[in-house]
Tab-separated table of C-alpha atoms in Angstrom:
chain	number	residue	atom	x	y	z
C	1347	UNK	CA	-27.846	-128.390	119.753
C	1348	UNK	CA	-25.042	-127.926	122.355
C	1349	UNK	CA	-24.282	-131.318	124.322
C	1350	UNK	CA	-24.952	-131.507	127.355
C	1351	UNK	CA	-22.247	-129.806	129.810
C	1352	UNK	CA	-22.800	-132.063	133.221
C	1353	UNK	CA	-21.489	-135.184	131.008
C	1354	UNK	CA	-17.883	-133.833	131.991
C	1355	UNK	CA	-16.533	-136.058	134.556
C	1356	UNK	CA	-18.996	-138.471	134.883
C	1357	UNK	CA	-17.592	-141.881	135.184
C	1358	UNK	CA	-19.129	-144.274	132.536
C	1359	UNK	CA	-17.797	-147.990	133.759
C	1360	UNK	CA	-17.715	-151.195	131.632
C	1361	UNK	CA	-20.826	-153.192	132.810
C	1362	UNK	CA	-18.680	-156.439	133.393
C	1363	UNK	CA	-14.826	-156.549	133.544
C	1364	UNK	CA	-13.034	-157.476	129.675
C	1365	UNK	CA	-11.514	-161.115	129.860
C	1366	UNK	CA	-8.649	-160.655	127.087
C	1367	UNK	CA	-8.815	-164.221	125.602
C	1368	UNK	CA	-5.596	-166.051	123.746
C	1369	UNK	CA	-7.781	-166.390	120.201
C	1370	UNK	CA	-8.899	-162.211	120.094
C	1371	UNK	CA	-5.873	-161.159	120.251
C	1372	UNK	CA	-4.126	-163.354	117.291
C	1373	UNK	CA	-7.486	-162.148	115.757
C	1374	UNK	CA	-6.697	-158.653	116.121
C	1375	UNK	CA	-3.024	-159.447	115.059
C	1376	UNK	CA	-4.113	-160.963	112.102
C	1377	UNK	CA	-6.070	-158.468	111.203
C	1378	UNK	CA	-3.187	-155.884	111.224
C	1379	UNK	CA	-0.837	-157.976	109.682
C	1380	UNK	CA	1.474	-158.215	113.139
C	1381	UNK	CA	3.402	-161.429	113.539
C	1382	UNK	CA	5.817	-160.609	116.346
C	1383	UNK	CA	5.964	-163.858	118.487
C	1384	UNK	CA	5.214	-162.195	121.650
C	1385	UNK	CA	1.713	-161.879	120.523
C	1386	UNK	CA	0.504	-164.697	119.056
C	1387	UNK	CA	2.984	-167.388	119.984
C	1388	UNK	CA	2.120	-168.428	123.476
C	1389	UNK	CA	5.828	-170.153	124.293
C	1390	UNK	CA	7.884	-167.044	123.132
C	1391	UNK	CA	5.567	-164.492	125.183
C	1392	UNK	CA	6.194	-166.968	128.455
C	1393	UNK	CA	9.583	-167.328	127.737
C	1394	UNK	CA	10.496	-163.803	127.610
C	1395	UNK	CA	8.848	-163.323	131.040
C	1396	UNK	CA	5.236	-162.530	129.748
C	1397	UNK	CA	2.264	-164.561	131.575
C	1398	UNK	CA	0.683	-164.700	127.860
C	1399	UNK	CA	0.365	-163.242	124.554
C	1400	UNK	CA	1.057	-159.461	124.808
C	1401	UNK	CA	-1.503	-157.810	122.576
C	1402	UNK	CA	-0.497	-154.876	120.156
C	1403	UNK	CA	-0.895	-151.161	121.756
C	1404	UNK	CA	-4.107	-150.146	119.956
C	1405	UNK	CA	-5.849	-153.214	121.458
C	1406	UNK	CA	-6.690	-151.303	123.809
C	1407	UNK	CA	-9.513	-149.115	121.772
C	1408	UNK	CA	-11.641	-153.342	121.530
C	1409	UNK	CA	-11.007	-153.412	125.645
C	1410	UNK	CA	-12.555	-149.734	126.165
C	1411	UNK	CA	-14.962	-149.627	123.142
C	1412	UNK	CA	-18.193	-151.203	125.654
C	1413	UNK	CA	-17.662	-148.321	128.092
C	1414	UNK	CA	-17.287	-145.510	125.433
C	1415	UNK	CA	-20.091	-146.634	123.389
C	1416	UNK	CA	-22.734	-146.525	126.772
C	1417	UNK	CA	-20.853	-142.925	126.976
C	1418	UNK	CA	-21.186	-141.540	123.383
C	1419	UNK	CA	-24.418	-143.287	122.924
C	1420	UNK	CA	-26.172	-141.913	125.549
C	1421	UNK	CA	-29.440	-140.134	124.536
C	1422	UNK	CA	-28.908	-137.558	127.014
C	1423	UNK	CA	-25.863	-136.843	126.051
C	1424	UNK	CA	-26.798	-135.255	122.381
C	1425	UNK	CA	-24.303	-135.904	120.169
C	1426	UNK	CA	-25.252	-136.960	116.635
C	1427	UNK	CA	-23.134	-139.956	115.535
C	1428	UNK	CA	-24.147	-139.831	111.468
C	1429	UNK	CA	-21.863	-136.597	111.825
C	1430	UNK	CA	-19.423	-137.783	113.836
C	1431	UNK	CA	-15.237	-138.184	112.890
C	1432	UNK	CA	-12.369	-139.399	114.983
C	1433	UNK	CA	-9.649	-137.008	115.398
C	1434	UNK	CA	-7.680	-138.182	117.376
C	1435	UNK	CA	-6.409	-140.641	119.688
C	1436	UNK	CA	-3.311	-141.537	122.791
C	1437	UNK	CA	-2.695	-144.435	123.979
C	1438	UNK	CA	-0.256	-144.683	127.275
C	1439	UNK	CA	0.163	-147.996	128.355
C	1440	UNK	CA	1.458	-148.813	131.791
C	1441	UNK	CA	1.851	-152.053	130.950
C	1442	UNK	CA	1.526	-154.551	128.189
C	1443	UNK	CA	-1.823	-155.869	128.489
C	1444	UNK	CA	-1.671	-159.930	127.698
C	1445	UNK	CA	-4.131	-162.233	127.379
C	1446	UNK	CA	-5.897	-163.877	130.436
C	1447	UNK	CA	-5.938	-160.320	131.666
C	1448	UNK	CA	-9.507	-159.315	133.244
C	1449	UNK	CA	-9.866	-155.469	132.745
C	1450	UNK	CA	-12.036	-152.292	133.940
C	1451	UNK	CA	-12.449	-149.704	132.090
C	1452	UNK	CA	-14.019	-146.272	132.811
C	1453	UNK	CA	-14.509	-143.814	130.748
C	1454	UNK	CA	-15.672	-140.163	130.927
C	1455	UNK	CA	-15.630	-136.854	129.184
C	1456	UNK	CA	-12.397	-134.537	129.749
C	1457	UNK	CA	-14.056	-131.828	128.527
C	1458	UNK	CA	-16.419	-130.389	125.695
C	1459	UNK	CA	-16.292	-127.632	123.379
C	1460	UNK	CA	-17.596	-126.068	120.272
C	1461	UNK	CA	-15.166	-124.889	117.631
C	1462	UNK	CA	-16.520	-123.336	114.847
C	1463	UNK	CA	-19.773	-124.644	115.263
C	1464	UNK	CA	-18.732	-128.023	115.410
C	1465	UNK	CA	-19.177	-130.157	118.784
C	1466	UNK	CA	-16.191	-131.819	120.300
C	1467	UNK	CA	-15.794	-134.421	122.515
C	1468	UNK	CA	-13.031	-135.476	124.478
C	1469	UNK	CA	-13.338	-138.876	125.802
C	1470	UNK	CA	-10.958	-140.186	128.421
C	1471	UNK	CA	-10.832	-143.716	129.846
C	1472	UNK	CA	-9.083	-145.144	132.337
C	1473	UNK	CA	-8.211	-149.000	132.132
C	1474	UNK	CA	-6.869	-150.566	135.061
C	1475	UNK	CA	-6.681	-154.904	135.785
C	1476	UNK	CA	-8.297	-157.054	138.326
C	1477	UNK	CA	-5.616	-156.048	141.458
C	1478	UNK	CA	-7.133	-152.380	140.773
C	1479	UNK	CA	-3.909	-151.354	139.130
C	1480	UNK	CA	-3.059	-149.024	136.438
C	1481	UNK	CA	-3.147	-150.543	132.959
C	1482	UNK	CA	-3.430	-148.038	129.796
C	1483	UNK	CA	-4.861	-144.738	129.936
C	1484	UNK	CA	-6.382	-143.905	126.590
C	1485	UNK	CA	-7.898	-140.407	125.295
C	1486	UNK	CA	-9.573	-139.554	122.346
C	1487	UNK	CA	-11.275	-136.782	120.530
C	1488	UNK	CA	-14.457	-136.981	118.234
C	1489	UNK	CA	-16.399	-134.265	116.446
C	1490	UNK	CA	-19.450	-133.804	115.374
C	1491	UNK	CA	-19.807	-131.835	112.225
C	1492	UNK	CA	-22.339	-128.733	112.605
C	1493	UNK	CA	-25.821	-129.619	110.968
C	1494	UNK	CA	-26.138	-128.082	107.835
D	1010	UNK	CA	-12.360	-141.899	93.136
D	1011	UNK	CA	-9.602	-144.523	93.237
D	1012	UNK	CA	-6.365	-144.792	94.487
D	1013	UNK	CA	-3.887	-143.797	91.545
D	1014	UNK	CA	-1.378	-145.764	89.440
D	1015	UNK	CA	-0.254	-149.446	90.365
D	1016	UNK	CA	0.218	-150.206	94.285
D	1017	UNK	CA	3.860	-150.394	94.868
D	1018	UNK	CA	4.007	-153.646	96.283
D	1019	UNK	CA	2.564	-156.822	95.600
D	1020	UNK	CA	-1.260	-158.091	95.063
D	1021	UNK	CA	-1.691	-157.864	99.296
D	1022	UNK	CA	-4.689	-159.684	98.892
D	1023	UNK	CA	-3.779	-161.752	102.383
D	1024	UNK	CA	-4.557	-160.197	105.795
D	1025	UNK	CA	-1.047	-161.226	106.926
D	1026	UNK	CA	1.752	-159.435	104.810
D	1027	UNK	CA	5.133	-160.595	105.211
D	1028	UNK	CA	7.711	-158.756	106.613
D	1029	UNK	CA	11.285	-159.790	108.124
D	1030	UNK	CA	10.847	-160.721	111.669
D	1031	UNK	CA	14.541	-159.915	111.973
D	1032	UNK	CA	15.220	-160.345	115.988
D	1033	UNK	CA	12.505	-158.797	117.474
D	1034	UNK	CA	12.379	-159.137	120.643
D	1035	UNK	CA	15.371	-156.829	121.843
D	1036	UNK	CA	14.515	-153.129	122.148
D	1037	UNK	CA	17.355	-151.424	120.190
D	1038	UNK	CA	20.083	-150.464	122.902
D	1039	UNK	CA	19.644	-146.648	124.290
D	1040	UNK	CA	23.234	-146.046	123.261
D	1041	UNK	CA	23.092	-147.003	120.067
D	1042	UNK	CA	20.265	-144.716	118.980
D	1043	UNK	CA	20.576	-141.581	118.050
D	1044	UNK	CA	18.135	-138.563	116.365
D	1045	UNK	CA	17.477	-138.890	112.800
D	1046	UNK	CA	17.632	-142.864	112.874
D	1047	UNK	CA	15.062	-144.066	110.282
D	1048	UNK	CA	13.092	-147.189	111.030
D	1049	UNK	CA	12.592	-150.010	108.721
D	1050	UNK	CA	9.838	-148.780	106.428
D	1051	UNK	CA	6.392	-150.901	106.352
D	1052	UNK	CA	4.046	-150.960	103.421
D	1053	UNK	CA	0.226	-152.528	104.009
D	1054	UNK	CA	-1.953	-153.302	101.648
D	1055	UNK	CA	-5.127	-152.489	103.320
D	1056	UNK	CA	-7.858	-154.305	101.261
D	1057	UNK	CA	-11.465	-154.834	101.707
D	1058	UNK	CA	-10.609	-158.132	103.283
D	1059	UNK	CA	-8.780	-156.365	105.997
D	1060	UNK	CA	-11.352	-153.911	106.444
D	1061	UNK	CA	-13.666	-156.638	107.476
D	1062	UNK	CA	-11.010	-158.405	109.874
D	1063	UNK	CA	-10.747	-155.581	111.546
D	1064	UNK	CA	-13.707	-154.674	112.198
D	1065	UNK	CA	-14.532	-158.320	113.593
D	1066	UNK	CA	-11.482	-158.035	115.339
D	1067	UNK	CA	-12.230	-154.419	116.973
D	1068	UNK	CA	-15.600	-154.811	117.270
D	1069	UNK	CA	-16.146	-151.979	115.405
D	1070	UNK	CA	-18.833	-152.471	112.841
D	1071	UNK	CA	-19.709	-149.261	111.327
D	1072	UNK	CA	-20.813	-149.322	108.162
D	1073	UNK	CA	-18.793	-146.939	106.118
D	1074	UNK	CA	-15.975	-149.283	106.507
D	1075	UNK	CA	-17.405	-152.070	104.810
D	1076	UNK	CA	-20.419	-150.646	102.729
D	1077	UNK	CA	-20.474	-148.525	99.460
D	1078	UNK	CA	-23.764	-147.350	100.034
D	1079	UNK	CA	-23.469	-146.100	103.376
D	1080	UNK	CA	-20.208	-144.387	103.005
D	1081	UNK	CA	-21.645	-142.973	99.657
D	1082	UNK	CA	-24.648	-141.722	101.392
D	1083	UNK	CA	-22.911	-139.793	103.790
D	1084	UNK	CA	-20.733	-138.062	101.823
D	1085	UNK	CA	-17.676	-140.485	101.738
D	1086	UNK	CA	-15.598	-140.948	98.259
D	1087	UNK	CA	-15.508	-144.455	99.134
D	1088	UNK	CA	-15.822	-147.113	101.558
D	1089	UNK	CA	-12.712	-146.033	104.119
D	1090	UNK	CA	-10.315	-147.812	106.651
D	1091	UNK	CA	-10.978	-147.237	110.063
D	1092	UNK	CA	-8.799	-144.904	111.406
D	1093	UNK	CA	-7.496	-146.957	114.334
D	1094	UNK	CA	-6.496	-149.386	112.032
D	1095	UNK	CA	-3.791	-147.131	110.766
D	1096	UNK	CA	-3.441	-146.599	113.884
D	1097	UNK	CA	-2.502	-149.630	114.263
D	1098	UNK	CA	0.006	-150.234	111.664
D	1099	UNK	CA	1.890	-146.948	112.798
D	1100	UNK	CA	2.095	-149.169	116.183
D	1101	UNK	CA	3.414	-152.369	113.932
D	1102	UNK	CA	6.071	-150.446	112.131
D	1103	UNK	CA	6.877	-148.592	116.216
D	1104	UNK	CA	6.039	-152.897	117.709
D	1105	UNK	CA	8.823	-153.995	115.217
D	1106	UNK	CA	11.334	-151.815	115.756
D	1107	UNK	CA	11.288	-151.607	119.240
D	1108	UNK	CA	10.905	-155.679	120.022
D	1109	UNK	CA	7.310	-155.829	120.692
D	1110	UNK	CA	4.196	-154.376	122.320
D	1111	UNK	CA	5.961	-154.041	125.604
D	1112	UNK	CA	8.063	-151.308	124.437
D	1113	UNK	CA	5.675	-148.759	123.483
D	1114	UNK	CA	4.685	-146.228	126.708
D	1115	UNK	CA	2.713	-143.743	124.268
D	1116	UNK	CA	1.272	-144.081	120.989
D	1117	UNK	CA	-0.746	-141.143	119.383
D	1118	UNK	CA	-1.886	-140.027	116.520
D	1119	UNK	CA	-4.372	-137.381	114.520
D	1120	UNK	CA	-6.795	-138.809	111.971
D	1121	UNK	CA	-6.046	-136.007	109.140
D	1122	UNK	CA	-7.209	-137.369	105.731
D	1123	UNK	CA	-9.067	-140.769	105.238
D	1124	UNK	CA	-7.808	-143.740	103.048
D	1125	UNK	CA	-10.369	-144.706	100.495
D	1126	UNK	CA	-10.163	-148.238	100.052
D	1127	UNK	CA	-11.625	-149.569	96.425
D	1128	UNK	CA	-13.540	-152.929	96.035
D	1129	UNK	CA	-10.570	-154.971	94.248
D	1130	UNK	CA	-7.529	-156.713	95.082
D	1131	UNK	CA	-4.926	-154.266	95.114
D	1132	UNK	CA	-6.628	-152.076	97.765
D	1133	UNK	CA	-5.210	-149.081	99.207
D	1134	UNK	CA	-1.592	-148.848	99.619
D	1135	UNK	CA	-0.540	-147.808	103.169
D	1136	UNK	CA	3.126	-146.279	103.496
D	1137	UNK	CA	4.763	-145.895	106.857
D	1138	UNK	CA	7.851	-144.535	107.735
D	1139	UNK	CA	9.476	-143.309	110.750
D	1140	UNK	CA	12.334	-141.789	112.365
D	1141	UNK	CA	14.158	-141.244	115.779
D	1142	UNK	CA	12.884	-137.320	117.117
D	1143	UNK	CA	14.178	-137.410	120.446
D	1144	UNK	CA	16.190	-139.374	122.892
D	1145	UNK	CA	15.990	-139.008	126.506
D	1146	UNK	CA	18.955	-140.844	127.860
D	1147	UNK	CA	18.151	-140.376	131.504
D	1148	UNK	CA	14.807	-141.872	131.005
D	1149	UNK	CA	15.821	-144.438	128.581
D	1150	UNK	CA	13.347	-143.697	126.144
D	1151	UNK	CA	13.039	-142.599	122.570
D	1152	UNK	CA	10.411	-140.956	120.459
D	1153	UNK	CA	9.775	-142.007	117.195
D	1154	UNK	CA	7.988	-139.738	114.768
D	1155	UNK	CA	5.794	-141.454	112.375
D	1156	UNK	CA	4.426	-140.728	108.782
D	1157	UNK	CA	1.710	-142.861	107.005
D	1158	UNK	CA	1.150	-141.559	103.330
D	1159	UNK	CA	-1.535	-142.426	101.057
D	1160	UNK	CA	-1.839	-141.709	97.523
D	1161	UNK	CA	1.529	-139.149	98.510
D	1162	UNK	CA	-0.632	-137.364	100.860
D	1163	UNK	CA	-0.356	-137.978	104.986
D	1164	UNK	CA	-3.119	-139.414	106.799
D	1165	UNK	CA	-1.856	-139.096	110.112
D	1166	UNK	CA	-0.328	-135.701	111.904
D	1167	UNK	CA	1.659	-135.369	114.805
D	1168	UNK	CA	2.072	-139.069	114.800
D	1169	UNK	CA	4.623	-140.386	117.688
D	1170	UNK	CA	5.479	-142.571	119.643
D	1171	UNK	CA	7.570	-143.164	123.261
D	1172	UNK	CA	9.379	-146.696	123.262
D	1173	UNK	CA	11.413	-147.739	126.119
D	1174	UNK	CA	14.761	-148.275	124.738
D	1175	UNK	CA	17.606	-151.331	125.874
């Protein structure tokens, strides 16, 4: 079943802004094994001219995930996630994002194709901070394995 | 199907390897870089453990990451690491080179072969390297091309980065 085309371009926002707090983002550091003080020692972020803990650059895909998932979820939208795989993903980050940061995201479709029978999704989003201002722009591409 | 021979470093059974920290928070100076520069080479054990963590810590629950029967039933060798999180260690071994988070402008990778990760201590041994593939003096940035092996085999292509260099 082909997705459906007038998903391109439609903005899919965050319902309420992400608060990056102090604790989830040691948590994610943990988790990945990173122990650079900058991101999970509040003093050494501040003194090198950070207003927090920096958080690693795929912290980004926990920021965006709520806006993506009312996006890729979406009933309308068609795509079967039991066949889904990631292929891909970008991360450009305009600035570090650190924590006490309270972030937008929007996301939307960049485009949608079929190759070889298989749908695929492109998935931009667009994270920006509470002045309005560019934070990390992230894309990413998912495909949905034809049905046998 | 499990991962072959002994890992090649220790048991890994923590969430919080050691590594180094070296000084790291300079960005290596733009004159002092040059094309073919290899980066200090990272190796993760990624273990059930940190499968779990990281999915707590992502908020990404799904279940093939975590459950044997669900990746089995959908046609998974194994229970698997989520992709972003070797994502995420290419962007530790990029993080520690570089000084920190607030070097990296770009970070991208393709997902090209999954890492299996078995139900036992060791778990799946994560190897990344990388090296200097450009360097744009007027701009003052560097890309850094990454490899993450498995098992010998890649599981990330066209893996690079854009750090902002001193």
């Amino acid at each position: 079943m082909p997705l459906e085309a007038s998903f391109v371009g439609r903005p899919f926002p965050l319902g309420e802004p992400y608060e990056v707090g102090v604790e989830k983002v040691r948590e994610f550091c943990a988790a990945i094994g990173e122990t650079n003080p900058l991101c999970v020692d509040r003093a050494a972020a501040r003194a090198a001219g950070y207003p927090d803990l920096i958080a690693p650059p795929t912290f980004a895909i926990a920021v965006v995930a709520g806006a993506q998932d009312r996006l890729l979820f979406h009933p309308e939208l068609g795509l079967d996630f039991s066949r889904v795989v990631h292929r891909d993903q970008r991360f450009t980050h305009h600035r570090p994002i650190h924590a006490g940061d309270v972030l937008s995201a929007v996301a939307c479709v960049d485009s949608l194709r079929v190759l070889a029978g298989n749908d695929v999704v492109s998935v931009r989003t667009e994270i920006t901070d509470a002045a309005g201002d560019p934070v990390c722009t992230t894309v990413g591409t998912l495909v949905a394995r034809a049905a046998e | 199907m499990t991962p072959g021979g002994a890992p090649t470093s220790g048991p890994g059974t923590s969430a919080t390897d050691v590594r180094d920290p070296g000084d790291r928070a300079v960005a290596p100076a733009a004159g002092s870089v040059a094309v073919g520069d290899e980066l200090p080479p990272l190796t993760v054990a990624v273990t059930r453990d940190r499968l779990v963590r990281y999915a707590g810590a992502s908020g990404d629950f799904n279940p093939i990451h975590w459950n044997d029967r669900v990746a089995s039933a959908v046609g998974l060798p194994g229970v698997i690491a989520h992709g972003m999180l070797t994502m995420a260690l290419a962007g530790r071994l990029v993080t520690d080179w570089v000084g920190g988070p607030g070097g990296v402008v770009e970070l991208g990778v393709t997902f090209t072969r999954p890492v299996v990760v078995p139900n036992d201590d060791a778990g799946a041994t994560v190897e990344l390297t990388g090296v200097v593939g450009a360097v744009d003096e007027q701009a003052g940035t560097a890309r850094i091309d990454v490899t993450a092996r498995f098992q010998g085999q890649t599981v990330l292509g066209k893996a690079r980065a854009t750090v902002r260099l001193g």
